[in-house]
mmCIF file with all atom_site columns, C-alpha atoms in Angstrom:
data_model
loop_
_atom_site.group_PDB
_atom_site.id
_atom_site.type_symbol
_atom_site.label_atom_id
_atom_site.label_alt_id
_atom_site.label_comp_id
_atom_site.label_asym_id
_atom_site.label_entity_id
_atom_site.label_seq_id
_atom_site.pdbx_PDB_ins_code
_atom_site.Cartn_x
_atom_site.Cartn_y
_atom_site.Cartn_z
_atom_site.occupancy
_atom_site.B_iso_or_equiv
_atom_site.pdbx_formal_charge
_atom_site.auth_seq_id
_atom_site.auth_comp_id
_atom_site.auth_asym_id
_atom_site.auth_atom_id
_atom_site.pdbx_PDB_model_num
ATOM 1  C CA . MET A 1 1  ? 0.000   0.000  0.000   1.00 0.00 ? 25  MET A CA 1
ATOM 2  C CA . VAL A 1 2  ? 1.171   3.510  -0.822  1.00 0.00 ? 26  VAL A CA 1
ATOM 3  C CA . TRP A 1 3  ? -0.397  6.534  0.759   1.00 0.00 ? 27  TRP A CA 1
ATOM 4  C CA . THR A 1 4  ? -0.194  10.249 1.353   1.00 0.00 ? 28  THR A CA 1
ATOM 5  C CA . TRP A 1 5  ? -2.230  12.838 3.158   1.00 0.00 ? 29  TRP A CA 1
ATOM 6  C CA . VAL A 1 6  ? -2.973  16.504 2.691   1.00 0.00 ? 30  VAL A CA 1
ATOM 7  C CA . THR A 1 7  ? -3.810  18.770 5.632   1.00 0.00 ? 31  THR A CA 1
ATOM 8  C CA . THR A 1 8  ? -5.901  21.916 5.624   1.00 0.00 ? 32  THR A CA 1
ATOM 9  C CA . GLN A 1 9  ? -2.632  23.804 6.260   1.00 0.00 ? 33  GLN A CA 1
ATOM 10 C CA . ASP A 1 10 ? -1.168  22.266 3.088   1.00 0.00 ? 34  ASP A CA 1
ATOM 11 C CA . LEU A 1 11 ? -4.204  23.432 1.140   1.00 0.00 ? 35  LEU A CA 1
ATOM 12 C CA . GLU A 1 12 ? -3.985  26.937 2.590   1.00 0.00 ? 36  GLU A CA 1
ATOM 13 C CA . ARG A 1 13 ? -0.251  27.223 1.808   1.00 0.00 ? 37  ARG A CA 1
ATOM 14 C CA . ALA A 1 14 ? -0.854  26.096 -1.778  1.00 0.00 ? 38  ALA A CA 1
ATOM 15 C CA . ARG A 1 15 ? -3.988  28.261 -2.035  1.00 0.00 ? 39  ARG A CA 1
ATOM 16 C CA . VAL A 1 16 ? -6.087  25.381 -3.323  1.00 0.00 ? 40  VAL A CA 1
ATOM 17 C CA . GLY A 1 17 ? -9.260  23.650 -2.186  1.00 0.00 ? 41  GLY A CA 1
ATOM 18 C CA . LEU A 1 18 ? -10.196 20.001 -1.781  1.00 0.00 ? 42  LEU A CA 1
ATOM 19 C CA . GLU A 1 19 ? -11.761 20.044 -5.233  1.00 0.00 ? 43  GLU A CA 1
ATOM 20 C CA . ASP A 1 20 ? -8.376  20.995 -6.702  1.00 0.00 ? 44  ASP A CA 1
ATOM 21 C CA . ILE A 1 21 ? -6.688  17.823 -5.454  1.00 0.00 ? 45  ILE A CA 1
ATOM 22 C CA . GLU A 1 22 ? -9.295  15.254 -6.476  1.00 0.00 ? 46  GLU A CA 1
ATOM 23 C CA . ALA A 1 23 ? -6.911  13.796 -9.076  1.00 0.00 ? 47  ALA A CA 1
ATOM 24 C CA . LEU A 1 24 ? -4.132  13.249 -6.516  1.00 0.00 ? 48  LEU A CA 1
ATOM 25 C CA . ILE A 1 25 ? -5.264  9.628  -6.076  1.00 0.00 ? 49  ILE A CA 1
ATOM 26 C CA . ASP A 1 26 ? -4.558  9.035  -9.769  1.00 0.00 ? 50  ASP A CA 1
ATOM 27 C CA . LEU A 1 27 ? -0.961  10.153 -9.296  1.00 0.00 ? 51  LEU A CA 1
ATOM 28 C CA . VAL A 1 28 ? -0.431  8.060  -6.157  1.00 0.00 ? 52  VAL A CA 1
ATOM 29 C CA . ARG A 1 29 ? -1.857  4.937  -7.770  1.00 0.00 ? 53  ARG A CA 1
ATOM 30 C CA . THR A 1 30 ? 0.805   5.019  -10.503 1.00 0.00 ? 54  THR A CA 1
ATOM 31 C CA . ALA A 1 31 ? 3.307   3.574  -8.011  1.00 0.00 ? 55  ALA A CA 1
ATOM 32 C CA . ASP A 1 32 ? 4.269   0.115  -9.232  1.00 0.00 ? 56  ASP A CA 1
ATOM 33 C CA . VAL A 1 33 ? 5.266   -1.092 -5.772  1.00 0.00 ? 57  VAL A CA 1
ATOM 34 C CA . ALA A 1 34 ? 1.752   -1.505 -4.345  1.00 0.00 ? 58  ALA A CA 1
ATOM 35 C CA . ASP A 1 35 ? -1.685  -2.819 -5.217  1.00 0.00 ? 59  ASP A CA 1
ATOM 36 C CA . VAL A 1 36 ? -3.515  -0.251 -3.085  1.00 0.00 ? 60  VAL A CA 1
ATOM 37 C CA . ALA A 1 37 ? -3.204  3.540  -3.198  1.00 0.00 ? 61  ALA A CA 1
ATOM 38 C CA . VAL A 1 38 ? -4.698  5.765  -0.505  1.00 0.00 ? 62  VAL A CA 1
ATOM 39 C CA . VAL A 1 39 ? -5.080  9.541  -0.226  1.00 0.00 ? 63  VAL A CA 1
ATOM 40 C CA . LEU A 1 40 ? -6.322  11.226 2.946   1.00 0.00 ? 64  LEU A CA 1
ATOM 41 C CA . LYS A 1 41 ? -7.652  14.770 2.521   1.00 0.00 ? 65  LYS A CA 1
ATOM 42 C CA . GLN A 1 42 ? -8.280  16.743 5.714   1.00 0.00 ? 66  GLN A CA 1
ATOM 43 C CA . GLN A 1 43 ? -11.650 18.453 5.934   1.00 0.00 ? 67  GLN A CA 1
ATOM 44 C CA . SER A 1 44 ? -12.485 21.625 7.845   1.00 0.00 ? 68  SER A CA 1
ATOM 45 C CA . ASP A 1 45 ? -13.700 19.558 10.847  1.00 0.00 ? 69  ASP A CA 1
ATOM 46 C CA . GLY A 1 46 ? -10.261 17.920 11.127  1.00 0.00 ? 70  GLY A CA 1
ATOM 47 C CA . ARG A 1 47 ? -11.340 14.485 9.945   1.00 0.00 ? 71  ARG A CA 1
ATOM 48 C CA . TYR A 1 48 ? -10.005 12.998 6.720   1.00 0.00 ? 72  TYR A CA 1
ATOM 49 C CA . ARG A 1 49 ? -11.879 12.057 3.584   1.00 0.00 ? 73  ARG A CA 1
ATOM 50 C CA . VAL A 1 50 ? -10.160 8.890  2.392   1.00 0.00 ? 74  VAL A CA 1
ATOM 51 C CA . SER A 1 51 ? -9.946  7.749  -1.244  1.00 0.00 ? 75  SER A CA 1
ATOM 52 C CA . MET A 1 52 ? -8.684  4.247  -2.020  1.00 0.00 ? 76  MET A CA 1
ATOM 53 C CA . ARG A 1 53 ? -7.896  2.533  -5.310  1.00 0.00 ? 77  ARG A CA 1
ATOM 54 C CA . SER A 1 54 ? -6.887  -1.066 -5.980  1.00 0.00 ? 78  SER A CA 1
ATOM 55 C CA . LYS A 1 55 ? -5.163  -2.581 -8.990  1.00 0.00 ? 79  LYS A CA 1
ATOM 56 C CA . GLY A 1 56 ? -7.196  -5.738 -8.419  1.00 0.00 ? 80  GLY A CA 1
ATOM 57 C CA . ALA A 1 57 ? -5.575  -7.921 -5.772  1.00 0.00 ? 81  ALA A CA 1
ATOM 58 C CA . SER A 1 58 ? -7.323  -6.166 -2.851  1.00 0.00 ? 82  SER A CA 1
ATOM 59 C CA . ASP A 1 59 ? -10.998 -5.310 -2.362  1.00 0.00 ? 83  ASP A CA 1
ATOM 60 C CA . VAL A 1 60 ? -10.966 -1.698 -1.191  1.00 0.00 ? 84  VAL A CA 1
ATOM 61 C CA . GLY A 1 61 ? -14.774 -1.655 -1.254  1.00 0.00 ? 85  GLY A CA 1
ATOM 62 C CA . ALA A 1 62 ? -14.830 -4.207 1.565   1.00 0.00 ? 86  ALA A CA 1
ATOM 63 C CA . VAL A 1 63 ? -12.257 -2.158 3.479   1.00 0.00 ? 87  VAL A CA 1
ATOM 64 C CA . ALA A 1 64 ? -14.269 1.055  3.084   1.00 0.00 ? 88  ALA A CA 1
ATOM 65 C CA . THR A 1 65 ? -17.463 -0.687 4.178   1.00 0.00 ? 89  THR A CA 1
ATOM 66 C CA . ARG A 1 66 ? -15.716 -1.958 7.329   1.00 0.00 ? 90  ARG A CA 1
ATOM 67 C CA . LEU A 1 67 ? -14.653 1.606  8.077   1.00 0.00 ? 91  LEU A CA 1
ATOM 68 C CA . GLY A 1 68 ? -18.071 3.196  7.524   1.00 0.00 ? 92  GLY A CA 1
ATOM 69 C CA . GLY A 1 69 ? -17.880 4.090  3.848   1.00 0.00 ? 93  GLY A CA 1
ATOM 70 C CA . GLY A 1 70 ? -18.529 2.378  0.567   1.00 0.00 ? 94  GLY A CA 1
ATOM 71 C CA . GLY A 1 71 ? -17.584 1.844  -3.015  1.00 0.00 ? 95  GLY A CA 1
ATOM 72 C CA . HIS A 1 72 ? -16.574 -1.175 -5.026  1.00 0.00 ? 96  HIS A CA 1
ATOM 73 C CA . ALA A 1 73 ? -13.598 -3.522 -5.243  1.00 0.00 ? 97  ALA A CA 1
ATOM 74 C CA . LEU A 1 74 ? -11.387 -1.158 -7.234  1.00 0.00 ? 98  LEU A CA 1
ATOM 75 C CA . ALA A 1 75 ? -12.425 2.285  -5.930  1.00 0.00 ? 99  ALA A CA 1
ATOM 76 C CA . ALA A 1 76 ? -13.871 3.217  -2.560  1.00 0.00 ? 100 ALA A CA 1
ATOM 77 C CA . GLY A 1 77 ? -13.754 5.729  0.252   1.00 0.00 ? 101 GLY A CA 1
ATOM 78 C CA . PHE A 1 78 ? -14.813 6.712  3.742   1.00 0.00 ? 102 PHE A CA 1
ATOM 79 C CA . THR A 1 79 ? -14.407 9.526  6.281   1.00 0.00 ? 103 THR A CA 1
ATOM 80 C CA . SER A 1 80 ? -12.022 8.974  9.181   1.00 0.00 ? 104 SER A CA 1
ATOM 81 C CA . ALA A 1 81 ? -13.319 8.849  12.737  1.00 0.00 ? 105 ALA A CA 1
ATOM 82 C CA . ASP A 1 82 ? -10.867 11.536 13.869  1.00 0.00 ? 106 ASP A CA 1
ATOM 83 C CA . GLY A 1 83 ? -8.050  13.785 12.696  1.00 0.00 ? 107 GLY A CA 1
ATOM 84 C CA . ASP A 1 84 ? -5.161  11.365 13.151  1.00 0.00 ? 108 ASP A CA 1
ATOM 85 C CA . PRO A 1 85 ? -3.912  10.313 9.703   1.00 0.00 ? 109 PRO A CA 1
ATOM 86 C CA . ARG A 1 86 ? -1.474  7.721  11.100  1.00 0.00 ? 110 ARG A CA 1
ATOM 87 C CA . ALA A 1 87 ? -4.250  6.010  13.057  1.00 0.00 ? 111 ALA A CA 1
ATOM 88 C CA . THR A 1 88 ? -6.424  6.021  9.939   1.00 0.00 ? 112 THR A CA 1
ATOM 89 C CA . ILE A 1 89 ? -3.632  4.382  7.917   1.00 0.00 ? 113 ILE A CA 1
ATOM 90 C CA . GLU A 1 90 ? -3.286  1.738  10.646  1.00 0.00 ? 114 GLU A CA 1
ATOM 91 C CA . GLU A 1 91 ? -7.046  1.078  10.459  1.00 0.00 ? 115 GLU A CA 1
ATOM 92 C CA . ILE A 1 92 ? -6.822  0.648  6.691   1.00 0.00 ? 116 ILE A CA 1
ATOM 93 C CA . VAL A 1 93 ? -3.865  -1.734 6.966   1.00 0.00 ? 117 VAL A CA 1
ATOM 94 C CA . GLY A 1 94 ? -5.734  -3.777 9.584   1.00 0.00 ? 118 GLY A CA 1
ATOM 95 C CA . ALA A 1 95 ? -8.861  -3.905 7.440   1.00 0.00 ? 119 ALA A CA 1
ATOM 96 C CA . LEU A 1 96 ? -6.826  -4.926 4.374   1.00 0.00 ? 120 LEU A CA 1
ATOM 97 C CA . ARG A 1 97 ? -5.294  -7.786 6.326   1.00 0.00 ? 121 ARG A CA 1
ATOM 98 C CA . GLY A 1 98 ? -8.753  -8.889 7.420   1.00 0.00 ? 122 GLY A CA 1
ATOM 99 C CA . ALA A 1 99 ? -10.407 -8.463 4.006   1.00 0.00 ? 123 ALA A CA 1
#
């Protein structure tokens, strides 16, 4: 799994909004080293909107459903329970192992 996150401070420094980084997941998923790509985008309430993509070996839809979101096997998402991106990544890794 490869991942990155973007904070509200990052967005402010770059003078962009969440809508301006929607395609970031497409860049992250080009990494050849992993089946799953994840991007966490911090919202104004501090929580993260999480986008996940799979190249086929992992069912990210099942992972997102476990974590309160939805989608399908190759593209899915959810909103984190809190504002801790590292804890959210750990939850995703745990759900992937259990999927």
